[in-house]
Coordinates of C-alpha atoms in Angstrom, one line a residue:
Chain A
X1 CA 15.4 25.1 -36.7
X2 CA 18.0 22.1 -38.0
X3 CA 20.4 25.2 -38.2
X4 CA 19.6 26.2 -34.9
X5 CA 20.1 23.0 -33.0
X6 CA 23.4 22.3 -35.3
X7 CA 24.9 25.7 -33.5
X8 CA 23.8 24.7 -30.2
X9 CA 25.2 21.2 -30.1
X10 CA 28.3 22.2 -31.4
X11 CA 28.5 25.5 -29.3
X12 CA 27.5 23.9 -26.2
X13 CA 29.9 20.7 -26.9
X14 CA 33.1 23.6 -27.6
X15 CA 32.4 25.3 -24.1
X16 CA 32.0 21.9 -21.8
X17 CA 35.2 20.7 -23.5
X18 CA 37.2 23.9 -23.7
X19 CA 36.0 24.3 -19.7
X20 CA 36.9 20.9 -18.9
X21 CA 40.6 21.6 -20.4
X22 CA 40.8 25.2 -18.6
X23 CA 41.1 22.6 -15.6
X24 CA 43.5 20.0 -16.9
X25 CA 45.7 21.6 -19.8
X26 CA 49.3 21.5 -17.8
X27 CA 50.1 25.3 -19.4
X28 CA 48.6 27.7 -17.4
X29 CA 48.7 30.3 -20.6
X30 CA 46.7 27.3 -22.6
X31 CA 44.2 26.9 -19.6
X32 CA 43.4 30.7 -19.9
X33 CA 42.9 30.3 -23.4
X34 CA 40.8 27.9 -23.1
X35 CA 38.8 29.6 -20.7
X36 CA 38.8 32.6 -23.5
X37 CA 37.6 30.2 -25.9
X38 CA 34.6 29.0 -23.4
X39 CA 33.7 32.5 -22.9
X40 CA 33.5 33.3 -26.9
X41 CA 31.1 29.8 -27.5
X42 CA 28.8 30.5 -24.4
X43 CA 28.4 34.3 -25.8
X44 CA 27.1 32.2 -28.7
X45 CA 24.9 30.0 -26.7
X46 CA 23.7 33.6 -25.6
X47 CA 22.8 34.8 -29.4
X48 CA 20.8 31.5 -30.0
X49 CA 18.4 32.0 -27.2
X50 CA 17.8 35.6 -28.6
X51 CA 20.0 37.6 -25.9
X52 CA 22.4 39.2 -28.9
X53 CA 23.5 42.5 -26.2
X54 CA 24.7 40.2 -23.7
X55 CA 26.5 38.1 -25.5
X56 CA 28.3 41.0 -27.2
X57 CA 28.6 42.0 -23.8
X58 CA 30.2 38.8 -22.4
X59 CA 32.8 39.5 -25.6
X60 CA 33.7 43.4 -25.7
X61 CA 33.7 43.1 -21.5
X62 CA 34.9 39.1 -20.4
X63 CA 37.4 38.2 -23.7
X64 CA 38.2 41.8 -24.7
X65 CA 39.4 43.0 -20.8
X66 CA 38.8 40.6 -18.1
X67 CA 40.7 37.7 -19.5
X68 CA 43.7 40.2 -21.4
X69 CA 44.1 40.9 -17.9
X70 CA 44.3 37.1 -16.7
X71 CA 46.8 36.3 -19.6
X72 CA 49.4 39.4 -18.9
X73 CA 49.5 38.2 -15.1
X74 CA 49.7 34.3 -16.2
X75 CA 52.2 35.3 -18.4
X76 CA 54.3 38.0 -16.5
X77 CA 54.3 35.0 -13.0
X78 CA 57.1 32.9 -13.2
X79 CA 55.3 30.4 -11.0
X80 CA 56.7 26.6 -11.3
X81 CA 53.6 24.9 -11.9
X82 CA 54.3 21.2 -11.6
X83 CA 55.2 21.8 -8.1
X84 CA 51.3 23.3 -7.5
X85 CA 49.9 20.3 -9.4
X86 CA 51.7 17.9 -7.0
X87 CA 49.0 17.5 -5.0
X88 CA 46.3 17.3 -7.5
X89 CA 45.7 13.5 -6.8
X90 CA 44.8 14.5 -3.1
X91 CA 42.3 16.9 -3.7
X92 CA 40.4 14.9 -6.7
X93 CA 38.4 12.8 -4.5
X94 CA 36.6 16.0 -2.8
X95 CA 36.8 17.8 -6.0
X96 CA 35.0 15.2 -7.7
X97 CA 32.0 14.9 -4.8
X98 CA 31.2 18.9 -4.8
X99 CA 31.6 19.0 -8.9
X100 CA 29.1 16.0 -8.8
X101 CA 26.6 18.0 -6.4
X102 CA 26.5 21.2 -8.4
X103 CA 26.1 19.2 -11.9
X104 CA 22.9 17.0 -9.8
X105 CA 21.7 19.9 -8.9
X106 CA 22.2 21.9 -12.0
X107 CA 19.9 19.0 -13.3
X108 CA 17.5 19.2 -10.9
X109 CA 16.6 23.0 -11.4
X110 CA 16.8 22.0 -15.4
X111 CA 14.3 19.7 -15.1
X112 CA 12.1 21.0 -12.7
X113 CA 11.7 24.3 -14.6
X114 CA 11.0 22.7 -18.2
X115 CA 9.0 20.8 -16.4
X116 CA 6.9 23.7 -14.3
X117 CA 8.3 26.5 -15.8
X118 CA 10.2 28.9 -13.1
X119 CA 9.5 30.0 -10.2
X120 CA 7.4 32.8 -10.8
X121 CA 5.3 30.0 -13.3
X122 CA 6.7 31.7 -16.7
X123 CA 9.7 31.4 -18.9
X124 CA 12.3 34.0 -19.1
X125 CA 12.3 35.9 -22.8
X126 CA 15.1 37.2 -24.2
X127 CA 13.1 40.2 -25.5
X128 CA 9.2 42.0 -25.2
X129 CA 7.2 41.0 -28.6
X130 CA 7.9 44.5 -29.9
X131 CA 11.3 45.7 -28.9
X132 CA 14.6 44.5 -29.0
X133 CA 17.0 42.8 -27.1
X134 CA 18.8 45.7 -26.4
X135 CA 15.6 48.2 -25.8
X136 CA 14.1 45.3 -23.5
X137 CA 17.5 45.4 -21.3
X138 CA 17.2 48.8 -20.8
X139 CA 13.8 49.6 -20.2
X140 CA 13.7 46.9 -17.8
X141 CA 17.1 47.9 -15.7
X142 CA 16.2 51.7 -16.2
X143 CA 12.9 50.9 -14.4
X144 CA 11.9 48.0 -12.8
X145 CA 15.5 47.9 -11.8
X146 CA 16.8 51.1 -11.7
X147 CA 17.3 51.0 -8.1
X148 CA 19.5 48.3 -8.2
X149 CA 21.4 49.4 -10.9
X150 CA 22.6 52.4 -9.5
X151 CA 23.2 50.6 -6.3
X152 CA 25.7 48.4 -8.2
X153 CA 27.1 51.3 -9.7
X154 CA 28.0 52.8 -6.6
X155 CA 29.3 49.6 -5.5
X156 CA 31.8 49.5 -8.8
X157 CA 32.8 52.7 -8.0
X158 CA 33.5 52.6 -4.3
X159 CA 35.9 49.3 -5.1
X160 CA 37.5 51.9 -8.1
X161 CA 38.2 54.7 -5.9
X162 CA 39.4 52.0 -3.4
X163 CA 42.2 50.4 -5.5
X164 CA 43.0 54.3 -6.7
X165 CA 44.0 55.3 -3.2
X166 CA 45.6 51.7 -2.2
X167 CA 48.1 52.1 -4.9
X168 CA 48.2 55.9 -5.1
X169 CA 51.8 57.1 -3.9
X170 CA 53.4 60.9 -4.6
X171 CA 56.5 59.9 -5.2
X172 CA 58.9 63.6 -4.9
X173 CA 62.0 62.3 -6.5
X174 CA 60.4 61.1 -9.7
X175 CA 60.9 63.6 -12.5
X176 CA 57.5 63.9 -14.6
X177 CA 56.6 65.7 -18.1
X178 CA 54.5 68.3 -17.7
X179 CA 53.3 68.9 -21.2
X180 CA 51.1 72.1 -20.3
X181 CA 54.2 73.5 -18.6
X182 CA 56.3 72.7 -21.7
X183 CA 54.1 74.4 -24.5
X184 CA 53.1 77.8 -22.1
X185 CA 57.1 77.8 -21.4
X186 CA 58.1 81.4 -23.3
X187 CA 61.7 82.6 -24.4
X188 CA 62.5 84.7 -21.4
X189 CA 61.9 82.2 -19.1
X190 CA 65.0 80.3 -20.2
X191 CA 67.4 82.4 -22.0
X192 CA 68.7 85.1 -21.3
X193 CA 71.9 87.4 -23.3
X194 CA 74.6 88.6 -21.1
X195 CA 77.5 90.3 -22.3
X196 CA 80.2 88.3 -21.2
X197 CA 83.8 90.1 -21.1
X198 CA 86.9 88.1 -22.6
X199 CA 89.0 86.2 -20.3
X200 CA 86.5 86.9 -17.2
X201 CA 83.3 85.0 -17.9
X202 CA 79.8 85.6 -16.6
X203 CA 80.1 85.9 -13.0
X204 CA 76.8 83.6 -11.4
Chain B
X1 CA 9.8 22.7 -52.9
X2 CA 11.7 24.7 -55.8
X3 CA 10.6 28.5 -54.1
X4 CA 11.3 27.8 -50.7
X5 CA 14.9 26.3 -51.2
X6 CA 16.7 29.5 -50.5
X7 CA 14.4 30.0 -47.4
X8 CA 15.5 26.7 -46.2
X9 CA 18.3 26.2 -44.3
X10 CA 20.5 24.5 -46.9
X11 CA 20.0 27.1 -49.5
X12 CA 20.3 30.0 -46.4
X13 CA 23.7 28.4 -46.1
X14 CA 24.6 28.3 -49.3
X15 CA 23.6 32.3 -49.7
X16 CA 25.6 33.3 -47.1
X17 CA 28.7 31.5 -47.6
X18 CA 28.7 33.1 -50.8
X19 CA 28.2 36.5 -49.7
X20 CA 31.0 36.3 -47.2
X21 CA 33.3 35.4 -49.7
X22 CA 32.3 37.8 -51.9
X23 CA 33.1 40.4 -49.4
X24 CA 36.3 38.7 -48.4
X25 CA 37.4 38.8 -51.8
X26 CA 36.2 42.2 -52.9
X27 CA 38.4 43.3 -49.5
X28 CA 41.5 41.3 -49.9
X29 CA 41.8 42.6 -53.8
X30 CA 41.3 45.9 -52.6
X31 CA 43.6 45.6 -49.8
X32 CA 46.5 44.6 -52.2
X33 CA 45.8 47.8 -54.5
X34 CA 45.3 49.8 -50.9
X35 CA 48.8 48.4 -49.5
X36 CA 50.1 49.9 -52.9
X37 CA 48.6 53.0 -52.5
X38 CA 49.8 53.2 -48.5
X39 CA 53.4 52.6 -50.1
X40 CA 53.1 55.2 -52.8
X41 CA 52.1 57.9 -50.7
X42 CA 54.8 57.5 -48.3
X43 CA 57.3 57.5 -51.1
X44 CA 55.5 60.6 -52.3
X45 CA 55.9 62.4 -49.3
X46 CA 59.7 61.4 -49.0
X47 CA 60.1 62.1 -52.3
X48 CA 60.9 58.6 -53.6
X49 CA 59.3 57.1 -56.1
X50 CA 57.9 53.9 -54.4
X51 CA 56.9 50.6 -56.0
X52 CA 57.1 51.3 -60.3
X53 CA 58.2 48.4 -61.1
X54 CA 55.7 45.2 -61.3
X55 CA 52.9 46.1 -63.8
X56 CA 51.9 49.5 -64.7
X57 CA 53.1 52.3 -62.1
X58 CA 53.7 49.1 -60.0
X59 CA 49.9 48.2 -59.5
X60 CA 51.2 44.5 -59.1
X61 CA 53.4 45.0 -56.7
X62 CA 51.2 43.4 -53.7
X63 CA 51.0 40.2 -55.9
X64 CA 54.5 39.3 -56.1
X65 CA 55.6 40.8 -52.5
X66 CA 52.4 37.9 -52.0
X67 CA 54.1 35.1 -53.8
X68 CA 57.5 35.9 -52.3
X69 CA 55.8 35.6 -49.1
X70 CA 54.1 32.4 -49.7
X71 CA 57.0 30.4 -51.4
X72 CA 59.7 31.0 -48.3
X73 CA 59.7 28.4 -45.7
X74 CA 57.8 29.2 -42.5
X75 CA 60.3 28.7 -39.4
X76 CA 59.4 28.3 -36.3
X77 CA 61.7 28.9 -33.4
X78 CA 63.0 25.9 -31.2
X79 CA 61.7 27.2 -28.3
X80 CA 58.2 28.3 -29.6
X81 CA 54.8 26.9 -28.5
X82 CA 54.0 25.4 -32.0
X83 CA 51.2 25.2 -31.6
X84 CA 49.7 29.3 -30.1
X85 CA 52.3 30.4 -32.5
X86 CA 50.8 29.3 -35.6
X87 CA 47.2 30.2 -33.9
X88 CA 47.9 34.1 -33.9
X89 CA 48.1 34.9 -37.3
X90 CA 45.4 32.9 -37.9
X91 CA 43.4 34.4 -35.3
X92 CA 44.3 37.9 -36.3
X93 CA 43.8 37.3 -40.2
X94 CA 40.3 35.7 -39.1
X95 CA 39.1 37.8 -37.0
X96 CA 40.0 41.4 -39.4
X97 CA 37.7 39.6 -42.0
X98 CA 35.0 38.7 -39.7
X99 CA 34.1 42.1 -38.7
X100 CA 33.4 42.9 -42.3
X101 CA 30.3 40.8 -41.6
X102 CA 28.1 43.8 -40.7
X103 CA 29.8 46.5 -42.6
X104 CA 27.2 47.8 -44.7
X105 CA 28.2 48.6 -48.1
X106 CA 25.3 50.1 -50.0
X107 CA 21.3 50.0 -48.8
X108 CA 20.7 46.6 -48.4
X109 CA 24.5 45.2 -49.2
X110 CA 25.5 43.8 -46.1
X111 CA 26.0 39.9 -44.9
X112 CA 24.5 40.2 -41.5
X113 CA 22.7 43.3 -40.7
X114 CA 22.0 42.6 -36.7
X115 CA 20.9 45.2 -34.1
X116 CA 23.9 45.1 -31.9
X117 CA 26.2 45.8 -35.4
X118 CA 28.2 48.3 -33.5
X119 CA 28.9 46.6 -30.2
X120 CA 29.8 43.0 -32.5
X121 CA 32.3 45.6 -33.8
X122 CA 33.9 46.7 -31.0
X123 CA 33.9 43.0 -29.6
X124 CA 35.8 41.8 -33.0
X125 CA 38.1 44.8 -32.5
X126 CA 39.2 43.7 -28.7
X127 CA 39.3 40.2 -30.1
X128 CA 42.1 41.1 -32.6
X129 CA 44.6 41.9 -29.3
X130 CA 44.7 38.3 -29.0
X131 CA 46.6 37.5 -32.2
X132 CA 49.2 39.9 -30.9
X133 CA 49.5 38.8 -27.5
X134 CA 49.7 35.0 -28.4
X135 CA 51.9 35.6 -30.9
X136 CA 54.8 37.4 -28.8
X137 CA 54.4 34.7 -26.4
X138 CA 54.6 31.8 -28.4
X139 CA 58.1 33.1 -29.7
X140 CA 59.4 32.5 -26.6
X141 CA 61.8 35.1 -27.2
X142 CA 62.1 38.7 -25.1
X143 CA 61.3 41.1 -27.8
X144 CA 58.1 39.7 -29.2
X145 CA 57.0 39.5 -25.8
X146 CA 57.5 43.1 -24.6
X147 CA 55.8 44.0 -28.0
X148 CA 53.4 42.2 -27.8
X149 CA 52.7 43.2 -23.9
X150 CA 53.1 46.7 -25.5
X151 CA 50.7 46.5 -27.8
X152 CA 48.1 44.7 -25.7
X153 CA 48.4 47.4 -23.4
X154 CA 48.0 50.2 -25.8
X155 CA 45.2 48.6 -27.8
X156 CA 43.2 48.0 -24.7
X157 CA 43.3 51.6 -23.2
X158 CA 42.6 53.0 -26.7
X159 CA 39.5 50.6 -27.0
X160 CA 38.3 52.6 -23.8
X161 CA 37.5 55.9 -25.9
X162 CA 36.5 54.4 -29.0
X163 CA 34.0 53.1 -26.9
X164 CA 33.2 56.1 -25.7
X165 CA 32.7 57.7 -29.0
X166 CA 30.6 55.2 -30.2
X167 CA 28.3 55.6 -27.5
X168 CA 27.6 59.2 -28.9
X169 CA 26.9 58.5 -32.2
X170 CA 24.4 55.8 -30.5
X171 CA 23.4 58.4 -28.8
X172 CA 22.7 60.6 -31.7
X173 CA 21.5 57.9 -33.6
X174 CA 19.1 56.0 -31.4
X175 CA 20.1 52.8 -32.8
X176 CA 23.3 50.0 -32.6
X177 CA 22.2 49.0 -36.6
X178 CA 24.9 50.2 -38.4
X179 CA 22.3 50.8 -41.5
X180 CA 20.5 52.4 -39.1
X181 CA 23.3 54.6 -38.7
X182 CA 24.1 55.8 -42.2
X183 CA 20.2 56.0 -43.1
X184 CA 20.0 58.8 -40.2
X185 CA 22.3 60.6 -42.1
X186 CA 20.5 60.7 -45.4
X187 CA 19.4 63.8 -47.3
X188 CA 22.9 65.6 -47.3
X189 CA 26.1 66.7 -45.8
X190 CA 24.8 68.4 -43.1
X191 CA 23.2 65.5 -41.6
X192 CA 26.3 63.7 -41.3
X193 CA 27.2 63.0 -37.9
X194 CA 30.6 64.7 -38.0
X195 CA 28.6 68.0 -38.4
X196 CA 26.1 66.6 -35.4
X197 CA 23.4 65.0 -37.7
X198 CA 21.0 67.3 -37.0
X199 CA 22.3 71.1 -38.7
X200 CA 19.0 72.1 -39.7
X201 CA 17.9 73.8 -36.8
X202 CA 19.7 76.3 -34.4
X203 CA 19.8 73.6 -31.7
X204 CA 22.2 71.9 -34.1
X205 CA 25.2 73.6 -33.2
X206 CA 25.7 71.8 -29.9
X207 CA 26.3 68.5 -31.5
X208 CA 28.2 70.0 -34.1
X209 CA 30.9 71.5 -31.4
X210 CA 30.8 67.6 -29.8
X211 CA 30.7 65.7 -32.6
X212 CA 33.1 67.2 -34.9
X213 CA 36.0 66.6 -32.4
X214 CA 34.5 63.3 -31.5
X215 CA 35.1 62.5 -35.5
X216 CA 39.0 63.8 -35.1
X217 CA 39.5 61.6 -31.8
X218 CA 38.1 58.5 -33.1
X219 CA 40.4 58.8 -36.3
X220 CA 43.6 59.1 -33.5
X221 CA 42.3 56.0 -31.5
X222 CA 41.9 53.9 -34.5
X223 CA 45.9 54.9 -35.3
X224 CA 46.2 53.5 -32.2
X225 CA 44.3 50.4 -32.2
X226 CA 45.4 49.5 -35.2
X227 CA 49.3 49.8 -34.5
X228 CA 49.9 52.4 -37.1
X229 CA 52.3 55.6 -37.0
X230 CA 52.5 57.6 -35.1
X231 CA 51.7 54.8 -32.2
X232 CA 53.7 51.7 -34.1
X233 CA 55.2 51.2 -30.6
X234 CA 54.7 47.6 -30.7
X235 CA 57.2 47.2 -33.6
X236 CA 59.0 50.5 -33.1
X237 CA 62.1 49.1 -34.9
X238 CA 64.8 51.2 -33.2
X239 CA 63.7 49.4 -29.6
X240 CA 62.1 46.5 -30.1
X241 CA 63.5 45.1 -34.0
X242 CA 59.8 44.4 -35.1
X243 CA 58.1 43.9 -31.6
X244 CA 55.9 40.3 -31.8
X245 CA 56.1 39.9 -35.3
X246 CA 60.4 38.9 -34.8
X247 CA 60.1 35.2 -35.4
X248 CA 57.8 35.4 -37.4
X249 CA 58.5 34.7 -41.8
X250 CA 56.6 33.5 -45.0
X251 CA 52.8 33.1 -44.7
X252 CA 52.3 33.3 -40.7
X253 CA 54.0 37.2 -41.3
X254 CA 51.8 37.5 -44.2
X255 CA 48.7 36.6 -42.5
X256 CA 49.2 39.1 -39.9
X257 CA 49.9 42.0 -42.0
X258 CA 47.2 41.2 -43.9
X259 CA 45.3 41.3 -40.7
X260 CA 46.9 44.2 -39.9
X261 CA 45.5 46.2 -42.8
X262 CA 42.2 44.7 -42.9
X263 CA 42.1 46.2 -39.7
X264 CA 43.1 49.5 -40.7
X265 CA 40.8 49.8 -44.0
X266 CA 38.2 48.2 -41.4
X267 CA 38.6 51.3 -39.0
X268 CA 38.2 53.4 -42.2
X269 CA 35.0 52.1 -43.4
X270 CA 33.8 52.5 -39.5
X271 CA 34.6 55.9 -39.4
X272 CA 32.8 56.7 -42.7
X273 CA 30.0 54.7 -41.4
X274 CA 29.7 56.3 -38.3
X275 CA 30.8 60.2 -39.0
X276 CA 30.7 60.6 -42.4
X277 CA 27.2 59.9 -44.0
X278 CA 28.3 55.8 -44.9
X279 CA 27.1 55.5 -48.6
X280 CA 25.4 58.7 -49.0
X281 CA 26.7 61.7 -51.3
X282 CA 27.0 64.7 -49.8
X283 CA 23.8 66.2 -51.3
X284 CA 20.4 64.5 -51.6
X285 CA 20.0 62.2 -55.3
X286 CA 16.7 60.2 -54.9
X287 CA 14.9 62.7 -56.7
X288 CA 16.6 62.0 -59.9
X289 CA 14.8 58.7 -61.3
X290 CA 17.5 56.6 -60.9
X291 CA 16.8 53.1 -61.6
X292 CA 17.7 50.8 -58.3
X293 CA 20.7 49.1 -59.6
X294 CA 22.3 52.2 -60.5
X295 CA 21.1 53.7 -57.6
X296 CA 22.6 51.3 -55.1
X297 CA 25.9 51.1 -57.2
X298 CA 26.2 55.1 -57.3
X299 CA 25.5 54.4 -53.4
X300 CA 28.7 51.6 -53.7
X301 CA 31.2 53.6 -55.2
X302 CA 30.3 56.8 -52.5
X303 CA 31.0 54.1 -49.9
X304 CA 34.6 53.3 -51.7
X305 CA 35.6 56.5 -52.2
X306 CA 35.2 57.9 -48.6
X307 CA 37.1 54.6 -47.2
X308 CA 39.8 55.3 -49.5
X309 CA 39.7 59.1 -48.9
X310 CA 40.3 58.2 -45.3
X311 CA 42.6 55.3 -46.1
X312 CA 44.6 58.3 -47.8
X313 CA 44.8 60.1 -44.5
X314 CA 45.8 57.1 -42.4
X315 CA 49.0 56.6 -45.3
X316 CA 49.4 60.5 -45.0
X317 CA 49.6 60.6 -41.2
X318 CA 52.3 57.5 -40.8
X319 CA 54.5 59.5 -43.5
X320 CA 54.1 62.9 -41.9
X321 CA 53.7 62.5 -38.3
X322 CA 56.9 61.2 -35.5
X323 CA 56.4 58.9 -33.5
X324 CA 55.1 58.8 -29.6
X325 CA 57.0 57.8 -26.8
X326 CA 55.2 54.7 -24.7
X327 CA 54.1 57.1 -21.5
X328 CA 53.0 60.2 -24.1
X329 CA 50.5 57.5 -25.6
X330 CA 49.5 56.2 -22.3
X331 CA 48.7 60.4 -21.3
X332 CA 46.7 61.0 -24.4
X333 CA 44.4 58.0 -24.1
X334 CA 43.7 57.7 -20.8
X335 CA 44.4 61.7 -19.4
X336 CA 43.1 63.5 -22.7
X337 CA 40.7 61.3 -24.3
X338 CA 38.8 59.1 -22.2
X339 CA 38.0 62.1 -20.2
X340 CA 36.7 64.3 -23.5
X341 CA 35.1 61.8 -24.5
X342 CA 33.0 60.8 -21.6
X343 CA 31.9 64.3 -21.0
X344 CA 31.0 64.5 -24.8
X345 CA 29.0 61.4 -23.7
X346 CA 27.5 63.7 -21.0
X347 CA 26.8 66.3 -23.0
X348 CA 25.0 64.7 -25.8
X349 CA 23.1 62.4 -23.8
X350 CA 21.5 65.8 -21.8
X351 CA 21.2 67.5 -25.7
X352 CA 19.1 64.1 -26.6
X353 CA 16.6 64.4 -23.9
X354 CA 16.3 68.0 -23.5
X355 CA 17.7 69.4 -27.1
X356 CA 13.8 69.7 -28.3
X357 CA 13.1 72.1 -25.0
X358 CA 16.0 74.3 -25.6

């Protein structure tokens, strides 16, 4: 248990500090890197409560794919971030109020759960006693929450198709490589042996 | 107290650290010789001799190179982001070795036998892209930046098809634990996953038709994922000089290179575990009455032999196949591998559900 406690405090401290640094870092690329660190240590916290599948998904999906795109965009953008920051002091007070309210709510909820359990009266479990975390999540997703799961899939599919439709343009003037056409091309399609008379050349 | 020490937190930490050190040292030392082997194969194809001066047959060439790199001066470009610039190679290096934690070398010979081993490998290899992209950006120069961007796009693309190929193996096995995946392939070559894993009946022909191409695709995707030729566009020396590594010298460059080769060997180990029967020989040897230690040793040597075999394949591809163009690379990843592997997932899933009925 001591190891667990050490790991918990270490990773939650890293998560909180890097979360703070995301907001305060001067360089936007550094912000994204701190964000990745926060994701990563949050995945560590998931492992600690036994939700290993969620932890790995967090790393594969958010750190491995989404954050890479963030980093791409931030690196490519040519924005003067010092100009963006000029109004920082003006927004500080309302921002602090919102943050305090959010923190108060979180603390209230955490206290309520630790004293009385969640609304259903049960503490959330990482897995059933007779199955691993992956099996439990799979079972729950495809039985209890099958409809919601499929609906979420459809929403994502629609979003994907929408993005493709919005960006797809058929430009006729672009030359494209058609590998099937290249490979299936035969000699007689391209080369013809023509007898040429000397001094006259070939008549087209 | 005495008996419980190794089960307590301190003892556990000591044991795990020692195991991790053993794995890291083993991989590092074998990397030195694999690097030499890589250059020898490359030279052999081009009818050169390759490294043959340092030590017998040039075997200690890698160690000489190591000392050369370490004793050089670390040059950091004036405009570079110093912290990120030095963090990038470290990240590549650490992640390449972190992935080895879940690789089982022989029955029970694994540092961390976790249930989500396959996902862990996928996660760690998807993190590997940060080393390259950070290195490219922090150098504050055009060529490294372009190389880093290219590399990131390439690795993210091929990760998708690798993920789907992994799903076929997971479906076939019913587990994400790497040891379970290997154990599912015991008793002989006809049970190995690249032959479909169940060739003992006629129904086994269906996964055979699917899984063999999956192994080939995994191999090609592994080449792209590790930025090896013919997909070494990030460092294409004719256009980008050396890609994200242009500004790196001495030890940081060495860390990049070791990380890259550790990743390549890791991919070889992954193919071995996922498709090639892991530590099992092509025929059962359980009945021979060998003592346990000998059996473990035979399994370990089998595993190493298979990894070396796949590494030779990597080296041969590097020597033989010409480089792809970038749009061809993207076409192969998104338009060929992604649909084919998706189809394979559907077929294998259907086989798992209806395979007994057919």
